[in-house]
CSV table of C-alpha atoms in Angstrom, one decimal:
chain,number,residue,atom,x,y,z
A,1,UNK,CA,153.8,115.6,62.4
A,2,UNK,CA,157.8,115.6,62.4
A,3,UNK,CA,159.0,111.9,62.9
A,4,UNK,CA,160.8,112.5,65.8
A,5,UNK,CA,158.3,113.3,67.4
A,6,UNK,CA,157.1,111.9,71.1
A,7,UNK,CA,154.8,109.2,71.2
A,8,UNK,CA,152.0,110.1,73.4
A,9,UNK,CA,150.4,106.7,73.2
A,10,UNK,CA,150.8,104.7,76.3
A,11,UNK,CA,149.6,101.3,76.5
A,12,UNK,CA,147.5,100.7,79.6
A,13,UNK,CA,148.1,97.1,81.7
A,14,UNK,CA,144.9,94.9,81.7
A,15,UNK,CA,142.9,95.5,85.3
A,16,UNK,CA,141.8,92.7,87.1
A,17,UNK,CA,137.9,91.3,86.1
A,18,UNK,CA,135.9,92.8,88.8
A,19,UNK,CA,134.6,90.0,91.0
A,20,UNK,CA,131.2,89.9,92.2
A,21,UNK,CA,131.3,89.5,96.0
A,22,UNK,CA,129.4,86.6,97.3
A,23,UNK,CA,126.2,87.1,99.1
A,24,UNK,CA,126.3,88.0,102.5
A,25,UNK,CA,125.5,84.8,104.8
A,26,UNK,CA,123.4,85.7,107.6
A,27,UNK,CA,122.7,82.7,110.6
A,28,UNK,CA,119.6,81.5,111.2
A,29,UNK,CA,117.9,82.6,114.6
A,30,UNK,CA,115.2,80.2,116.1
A,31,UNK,CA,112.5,82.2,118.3
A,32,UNK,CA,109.2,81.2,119.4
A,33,UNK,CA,105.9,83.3,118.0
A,34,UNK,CA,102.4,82.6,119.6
A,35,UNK,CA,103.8,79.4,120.4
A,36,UNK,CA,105.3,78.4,117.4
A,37,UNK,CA,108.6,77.7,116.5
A,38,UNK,CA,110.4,79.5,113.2
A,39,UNK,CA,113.9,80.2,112.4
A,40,UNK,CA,114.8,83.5,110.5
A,41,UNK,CA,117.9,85.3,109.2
A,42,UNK,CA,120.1,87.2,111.4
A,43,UNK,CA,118.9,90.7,111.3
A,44,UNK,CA,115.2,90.1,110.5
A,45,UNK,CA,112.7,92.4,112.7
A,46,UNK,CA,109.8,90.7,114.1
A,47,UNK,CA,107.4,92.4,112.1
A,48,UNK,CA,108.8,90.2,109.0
A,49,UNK,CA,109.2,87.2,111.1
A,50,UNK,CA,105.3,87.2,111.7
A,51,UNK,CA,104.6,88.1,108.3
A,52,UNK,CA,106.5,84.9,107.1
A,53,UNK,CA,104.5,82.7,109.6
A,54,UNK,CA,101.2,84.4,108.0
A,55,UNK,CA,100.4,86.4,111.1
A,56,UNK,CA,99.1,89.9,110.2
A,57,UNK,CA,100.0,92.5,112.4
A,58,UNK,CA,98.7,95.9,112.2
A,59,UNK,CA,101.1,99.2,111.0
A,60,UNK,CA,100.6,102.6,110.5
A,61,UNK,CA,104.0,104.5,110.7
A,62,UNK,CA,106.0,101.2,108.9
A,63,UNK,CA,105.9,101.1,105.2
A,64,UNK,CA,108.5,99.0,103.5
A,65,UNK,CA,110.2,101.9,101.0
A,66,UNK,CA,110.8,104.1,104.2
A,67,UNK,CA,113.2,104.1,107.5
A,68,UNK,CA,110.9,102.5,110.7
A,69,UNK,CA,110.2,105.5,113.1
A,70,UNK,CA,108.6,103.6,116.0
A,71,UNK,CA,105.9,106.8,116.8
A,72,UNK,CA,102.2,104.7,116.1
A,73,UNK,CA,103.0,102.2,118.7
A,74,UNK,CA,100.2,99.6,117.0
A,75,UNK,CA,102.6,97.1,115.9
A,76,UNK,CA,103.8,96.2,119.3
A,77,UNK,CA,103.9,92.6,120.9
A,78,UNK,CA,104.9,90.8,124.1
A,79,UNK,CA,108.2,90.1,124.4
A,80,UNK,CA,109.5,87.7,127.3
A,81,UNK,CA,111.2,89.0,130.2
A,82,UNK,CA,110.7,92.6,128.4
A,83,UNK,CA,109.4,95.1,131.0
A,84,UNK,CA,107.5,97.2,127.7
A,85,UNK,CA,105.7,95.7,125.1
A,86,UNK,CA,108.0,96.0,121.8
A,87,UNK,CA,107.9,97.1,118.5
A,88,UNK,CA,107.5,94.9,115.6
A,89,UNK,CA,108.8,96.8,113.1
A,90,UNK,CA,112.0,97.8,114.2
A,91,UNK,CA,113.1,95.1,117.2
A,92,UNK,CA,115.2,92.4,115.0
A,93,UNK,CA,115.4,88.9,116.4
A,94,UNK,CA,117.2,87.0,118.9
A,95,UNK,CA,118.2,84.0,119.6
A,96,UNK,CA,115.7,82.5,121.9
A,97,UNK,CA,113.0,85.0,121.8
A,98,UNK,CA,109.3,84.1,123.3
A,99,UNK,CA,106.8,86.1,121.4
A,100,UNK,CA,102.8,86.7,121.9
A,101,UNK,CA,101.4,88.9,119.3
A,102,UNK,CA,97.6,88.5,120.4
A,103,UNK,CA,97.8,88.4,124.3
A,104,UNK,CA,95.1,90.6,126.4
A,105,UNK,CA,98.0,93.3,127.0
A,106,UNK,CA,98.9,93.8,123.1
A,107,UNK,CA,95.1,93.9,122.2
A,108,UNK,CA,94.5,96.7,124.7
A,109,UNK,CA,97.3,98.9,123.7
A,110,UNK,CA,96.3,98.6,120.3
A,111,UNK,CA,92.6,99.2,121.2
A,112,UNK,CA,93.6,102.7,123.5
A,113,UNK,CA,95.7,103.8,120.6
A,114,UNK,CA,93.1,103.3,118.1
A,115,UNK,CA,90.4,105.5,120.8
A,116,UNK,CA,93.4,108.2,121.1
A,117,UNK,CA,93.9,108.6,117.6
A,118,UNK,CA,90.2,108.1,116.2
A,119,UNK,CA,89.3,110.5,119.5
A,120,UNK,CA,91.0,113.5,118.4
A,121,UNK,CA,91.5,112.7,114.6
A,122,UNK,CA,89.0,112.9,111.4
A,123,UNK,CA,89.6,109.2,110.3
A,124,UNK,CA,86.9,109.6,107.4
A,125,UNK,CA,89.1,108.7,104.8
A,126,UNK,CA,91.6,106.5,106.7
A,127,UNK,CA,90.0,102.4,105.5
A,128,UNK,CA,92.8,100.8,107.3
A,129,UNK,CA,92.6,102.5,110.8
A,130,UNK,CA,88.7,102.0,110.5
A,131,UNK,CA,89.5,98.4,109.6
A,132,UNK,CA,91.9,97.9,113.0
A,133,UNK,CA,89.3,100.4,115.0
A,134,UNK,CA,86.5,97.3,114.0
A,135,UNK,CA,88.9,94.5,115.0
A,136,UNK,CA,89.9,95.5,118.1
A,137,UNK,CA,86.7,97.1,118.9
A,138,UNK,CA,88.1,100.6,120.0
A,139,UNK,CA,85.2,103.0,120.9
A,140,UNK,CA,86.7,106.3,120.6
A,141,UNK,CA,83.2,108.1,121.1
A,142,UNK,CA,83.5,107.1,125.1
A,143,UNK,CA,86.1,110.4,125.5
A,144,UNK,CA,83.2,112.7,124.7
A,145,UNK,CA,82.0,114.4,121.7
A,146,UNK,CA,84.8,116.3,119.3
A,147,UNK,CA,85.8,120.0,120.8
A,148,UNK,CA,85.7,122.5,118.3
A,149,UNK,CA,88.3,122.9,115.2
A,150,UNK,CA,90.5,125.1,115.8
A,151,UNK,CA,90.6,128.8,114.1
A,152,UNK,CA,92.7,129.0,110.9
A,153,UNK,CA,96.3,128.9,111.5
A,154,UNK,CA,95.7,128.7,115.6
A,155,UNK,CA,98.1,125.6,115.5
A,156,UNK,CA,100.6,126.7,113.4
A,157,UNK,CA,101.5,129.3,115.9
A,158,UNK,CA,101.0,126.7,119.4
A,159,UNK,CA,104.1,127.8,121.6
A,160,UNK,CA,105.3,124.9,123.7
A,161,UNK,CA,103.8,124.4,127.1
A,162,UNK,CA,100.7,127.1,126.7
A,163,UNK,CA,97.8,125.4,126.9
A,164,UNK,CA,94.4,127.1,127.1
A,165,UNK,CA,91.3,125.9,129.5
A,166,UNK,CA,90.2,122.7,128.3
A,167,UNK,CA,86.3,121.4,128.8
A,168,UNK,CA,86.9,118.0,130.2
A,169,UNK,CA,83.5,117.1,128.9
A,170,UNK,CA,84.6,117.1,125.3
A,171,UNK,CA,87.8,115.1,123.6
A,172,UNK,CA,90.3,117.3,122.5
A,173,UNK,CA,90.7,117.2,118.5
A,174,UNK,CA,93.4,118.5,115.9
A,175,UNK,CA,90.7,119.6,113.4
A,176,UNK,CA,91.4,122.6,111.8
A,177,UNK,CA,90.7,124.3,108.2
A,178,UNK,CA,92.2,122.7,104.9
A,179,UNK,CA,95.0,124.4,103.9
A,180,UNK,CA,94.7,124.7,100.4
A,181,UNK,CA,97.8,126.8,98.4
A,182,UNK,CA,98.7,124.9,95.3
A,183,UNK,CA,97.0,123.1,92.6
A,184,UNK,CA,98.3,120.0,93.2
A,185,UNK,CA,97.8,118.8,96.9
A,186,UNK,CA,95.8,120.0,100.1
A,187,UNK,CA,96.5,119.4,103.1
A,188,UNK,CA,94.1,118.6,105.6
A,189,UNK,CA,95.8,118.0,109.2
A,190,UNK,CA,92.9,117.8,111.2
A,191,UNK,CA,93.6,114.0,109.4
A,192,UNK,CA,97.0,113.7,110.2
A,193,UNK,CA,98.4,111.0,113.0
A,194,UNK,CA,101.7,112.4,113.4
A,195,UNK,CA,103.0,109.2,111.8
A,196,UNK,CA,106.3,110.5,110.3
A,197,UNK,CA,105.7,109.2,106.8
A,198,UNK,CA,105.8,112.4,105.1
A,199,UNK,CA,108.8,113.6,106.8
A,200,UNK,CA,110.7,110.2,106.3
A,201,UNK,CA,109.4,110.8,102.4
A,202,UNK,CA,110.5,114.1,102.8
A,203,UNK,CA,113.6,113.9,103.8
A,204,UNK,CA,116.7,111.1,103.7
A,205,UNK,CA,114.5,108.3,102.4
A,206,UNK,CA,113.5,109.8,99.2
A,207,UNK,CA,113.4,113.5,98.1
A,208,UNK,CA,116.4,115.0,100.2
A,209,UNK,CA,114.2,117.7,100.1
A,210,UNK,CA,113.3,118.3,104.0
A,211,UNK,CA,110.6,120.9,103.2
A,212,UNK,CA,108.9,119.5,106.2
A,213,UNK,CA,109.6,118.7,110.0
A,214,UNK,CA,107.5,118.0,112.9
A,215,UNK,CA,107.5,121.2,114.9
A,216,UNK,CA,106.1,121.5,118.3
A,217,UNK,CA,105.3,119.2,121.5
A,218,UNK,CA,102.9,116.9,122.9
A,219,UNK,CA,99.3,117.7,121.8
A,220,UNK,CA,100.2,120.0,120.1
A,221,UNK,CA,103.2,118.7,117.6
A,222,UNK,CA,102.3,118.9,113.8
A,223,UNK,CA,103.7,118.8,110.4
A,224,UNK,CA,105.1,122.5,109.4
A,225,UNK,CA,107.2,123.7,106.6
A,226,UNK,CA,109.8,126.1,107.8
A,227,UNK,CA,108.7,129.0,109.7
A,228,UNK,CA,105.1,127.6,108.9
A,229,UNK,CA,105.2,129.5,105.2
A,230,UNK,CA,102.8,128.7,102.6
A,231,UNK,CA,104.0,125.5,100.3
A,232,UNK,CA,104.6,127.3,97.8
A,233,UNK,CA,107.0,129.6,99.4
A,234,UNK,CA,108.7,126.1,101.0
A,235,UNK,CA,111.6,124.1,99.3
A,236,UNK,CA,109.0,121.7,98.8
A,237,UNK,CA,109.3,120.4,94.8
A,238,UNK,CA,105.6,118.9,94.8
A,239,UNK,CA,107.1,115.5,94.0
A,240,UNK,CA,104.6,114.0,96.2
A,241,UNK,CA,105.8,111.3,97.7
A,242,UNK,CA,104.5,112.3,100.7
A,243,UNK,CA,101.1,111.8,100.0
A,244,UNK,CA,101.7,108.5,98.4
A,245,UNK,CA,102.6,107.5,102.0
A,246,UNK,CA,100.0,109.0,103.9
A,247,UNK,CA,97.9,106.6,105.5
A,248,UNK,CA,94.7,108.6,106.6
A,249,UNK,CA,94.1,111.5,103.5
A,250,UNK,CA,95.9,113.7,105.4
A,251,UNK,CA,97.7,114.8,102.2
A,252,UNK,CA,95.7,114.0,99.2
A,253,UNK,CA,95.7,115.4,95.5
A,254,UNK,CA,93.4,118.5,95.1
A,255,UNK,CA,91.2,116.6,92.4
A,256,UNK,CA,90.5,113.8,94.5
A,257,UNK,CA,90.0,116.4,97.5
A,258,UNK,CA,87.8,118.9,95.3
A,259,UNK,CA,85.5,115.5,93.9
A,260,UNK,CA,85.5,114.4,97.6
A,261,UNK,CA,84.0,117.6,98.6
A,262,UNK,CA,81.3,118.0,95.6
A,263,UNK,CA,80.5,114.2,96.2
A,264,UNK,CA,81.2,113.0,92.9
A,265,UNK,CA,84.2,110.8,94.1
A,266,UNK,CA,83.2,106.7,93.5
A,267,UNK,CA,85.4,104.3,94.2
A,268,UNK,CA,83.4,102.3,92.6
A,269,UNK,CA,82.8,103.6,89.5
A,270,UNK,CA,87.1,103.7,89.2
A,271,UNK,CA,89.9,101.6,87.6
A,272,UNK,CA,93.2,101.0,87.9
A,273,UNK,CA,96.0,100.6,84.9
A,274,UNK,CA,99.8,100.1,85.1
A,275,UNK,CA,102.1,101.7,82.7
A,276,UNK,CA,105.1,103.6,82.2
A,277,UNK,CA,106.2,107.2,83.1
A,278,UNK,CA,106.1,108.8,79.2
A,279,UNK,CA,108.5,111.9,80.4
A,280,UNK,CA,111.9,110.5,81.1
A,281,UNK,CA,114.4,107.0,80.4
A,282,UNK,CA,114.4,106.1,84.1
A,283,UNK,CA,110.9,104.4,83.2
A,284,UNK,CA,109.4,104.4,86.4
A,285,UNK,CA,106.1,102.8,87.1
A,286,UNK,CA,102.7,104.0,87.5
A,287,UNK,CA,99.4,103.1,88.5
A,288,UNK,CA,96.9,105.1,87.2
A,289,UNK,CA,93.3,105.3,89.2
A,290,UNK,CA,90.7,106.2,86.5
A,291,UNK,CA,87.2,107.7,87.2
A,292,UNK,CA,84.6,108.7,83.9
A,293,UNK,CA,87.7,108.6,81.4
A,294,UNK,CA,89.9,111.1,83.8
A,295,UNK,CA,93.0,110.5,85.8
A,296,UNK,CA,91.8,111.4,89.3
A,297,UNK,CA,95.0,109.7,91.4
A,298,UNK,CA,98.9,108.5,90.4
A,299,UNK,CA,100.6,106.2,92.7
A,300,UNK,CA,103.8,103.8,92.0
A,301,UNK,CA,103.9,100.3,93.2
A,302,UNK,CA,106.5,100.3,96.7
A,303,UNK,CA,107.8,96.5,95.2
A,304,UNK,CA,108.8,98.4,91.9
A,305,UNK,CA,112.4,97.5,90.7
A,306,UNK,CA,113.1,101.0,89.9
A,307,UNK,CA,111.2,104.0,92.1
A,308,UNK,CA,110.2,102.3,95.1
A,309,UNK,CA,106.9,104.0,95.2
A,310,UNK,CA,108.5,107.3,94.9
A,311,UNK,CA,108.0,109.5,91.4
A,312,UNK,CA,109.0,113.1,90.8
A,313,UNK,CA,106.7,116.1,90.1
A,314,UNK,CA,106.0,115.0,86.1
A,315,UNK,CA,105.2,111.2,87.2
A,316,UNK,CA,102.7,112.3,89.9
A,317,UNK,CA,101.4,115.2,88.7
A,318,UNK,CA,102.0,116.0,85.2
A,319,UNK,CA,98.8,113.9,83.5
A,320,UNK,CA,96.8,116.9,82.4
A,321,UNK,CA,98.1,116.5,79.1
A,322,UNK,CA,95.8,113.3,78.9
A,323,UNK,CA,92.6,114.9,80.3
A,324,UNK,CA,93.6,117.8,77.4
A,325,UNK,CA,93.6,114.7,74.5
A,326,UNK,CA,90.4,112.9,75.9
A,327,UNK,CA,88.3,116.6,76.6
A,328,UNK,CA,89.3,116.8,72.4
A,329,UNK,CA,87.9,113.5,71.4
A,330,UNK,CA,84.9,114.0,73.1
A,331,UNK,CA,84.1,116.8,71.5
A,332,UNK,CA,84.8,115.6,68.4
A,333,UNK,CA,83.0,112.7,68.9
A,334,UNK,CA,79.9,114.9,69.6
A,335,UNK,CA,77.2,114.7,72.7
A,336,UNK,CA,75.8,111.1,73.7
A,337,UNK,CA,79.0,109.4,72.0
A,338,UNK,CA,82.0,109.9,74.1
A,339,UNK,CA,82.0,108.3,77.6
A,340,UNK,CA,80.5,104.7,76.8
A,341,UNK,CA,83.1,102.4,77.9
């Protein structure tokens, strides 16, 4: 290089240390719950401010990993001077607020949602809405006995305000075939509550995928991919987040749906191990549910530090590798000696 050359090196001034902000201070609210007096933060919704107090209140469209929707309607309490009862999960405090979470009003809302929902939906594999329909003693069966399922694909195609003759003897239903198109979930919407998860999953919360909407109205709004297509031919990318959000079985993985249906699946004859995703550095975490030395279901903890419940399609789906190593050592081990633990 000549020696009168330009230097090209230009020293760069020291930036200022970056400073981390101080935590956000957020006043303390005073309301009253069943009576009781507690103070929360500023911006707390009244579904956390009975959880802190130990109050359990019931939920099916809330889960903590996803954006609250409002649609299930079984979280609502009394509210003061309120002309509607409220929802828990989404009404943040104010100052001075007079809650009842138990009173005769809130029990029977919750008790005729329960009876719509468990009237006109196959709750079979739903524990926690069977758990709420014992505690607040809904008795769906007083509607009548279920009307027929629909014919394949007969809801898919429902055009907004065309309803046919209805028996008024029986209770109207959303039971329809399983639609079964891929190897790695079904999805069985004679199950579904309209609850939203899947969407919220779907969509901004999680994937960014929106593969699926809610498409029609009234009685006759369901889940749909666009134009009502098979999955496959969706921009769904079998992630499956949206059936570790599903609260009834509505989405569920085609092993535990196939062992469901042949009877062979025992839950309790299953266990349950944590570890880590093997396919990437992220290092997201996994629970792995475990039936007669196979994988049979894959969720992710919604307090993890790193997913939030949510996995892509090799951390949810992509364990047949293990089921390849353990069908090898059993038949090495030979008949009568693989299986004993």
């Amino acid at each position: 290089m000549s020696s009168d050359a330009p230097i090209l090196r230009i020293s760069v001034p020291a930036g200022p240390l970056p400073v981390i902000p101080a935590p956000e201070t957020r006043r303390p609210i005073e309301i009253t719950v069943d009576g009781q007096s507690v103070t929360v933060p500023e911006g707390t919704t009244l579904l956390d401010a009975c959880r802190n107090m130990g109050i359990t209140t019931p939920t099916l469209c809330y889960l903590e990993n996803l954006t609250p929707v409002n649609v299930c309607r079984i979280c609502v309490v009394e509210l003061e001077g309120a002309r509607a009862l409220v929802p828990a999960c989404s009404r943040k405090v104010e100052p001075g607020m007079v809650v009842k979470t138990d009173s005769e009003r809130v029990r029977l809302s919750r008790r005729l949602i329960l009876e719509f929902l468990a009237s006109s939906v196959d709750i079979s594999t739903a524990p926690e809405l069977q758990a709420y329909m014992k505690q607040y003693d809904a008795k769906p069966e007083r509607f009548g006995t279920a009307a027929p399922a629909a014919a394949p694909g007969a809801r898919d195609v429902a055009q907004p305000g065309v309803h046919p003759p209805c028996d008024a003897s029986s209770a109207a239903t959303v039971a329809q075939p399983v639609k079964v198109d891929n190897d790695l979930y079904v999805r069985d919407y004679g199950k579904c509550i309209l609850c939203y998860k899947c969407v919220e999953a779907c969509g901004k919360d999680a994937q960014n995928t929106f593969a699926i909407a809610v498409a029609g109205r009234g009685f006759d709004a369901r889940i749909s991919t666009e134009y009502t297509v098979p999955l496959p031919d969706s921009a769904c990318v079998y992630c499956g987040n949206c059936i570790a959000v599903c609260p009834t079985g509505a989405l569920m993985f085609k092993r535990e749906h196939d062992m469901r249906q042949s009877g062979t699946w025992e839950e309790s004859r299953q266990s349950e191990t944590d570890t880590i995703c093997p396919y990437c550095g992220v290092g997201c975490n996994l629970t792995l549910r475990v039936q007669d030395n196979r994988i049979v279901r894959v969720t992710s903890p919604v307090d993890g530090n790193l997913a939030q419940g949510h996995l892509c399609i090799k951390g949810r789906f992509g364990w047949q590798f293990v089921d390849a190593s353990n069908s090898s050592e059993e038949a090495a081990e030979g008949p009568g000696e693989a299986g004993g633990a």
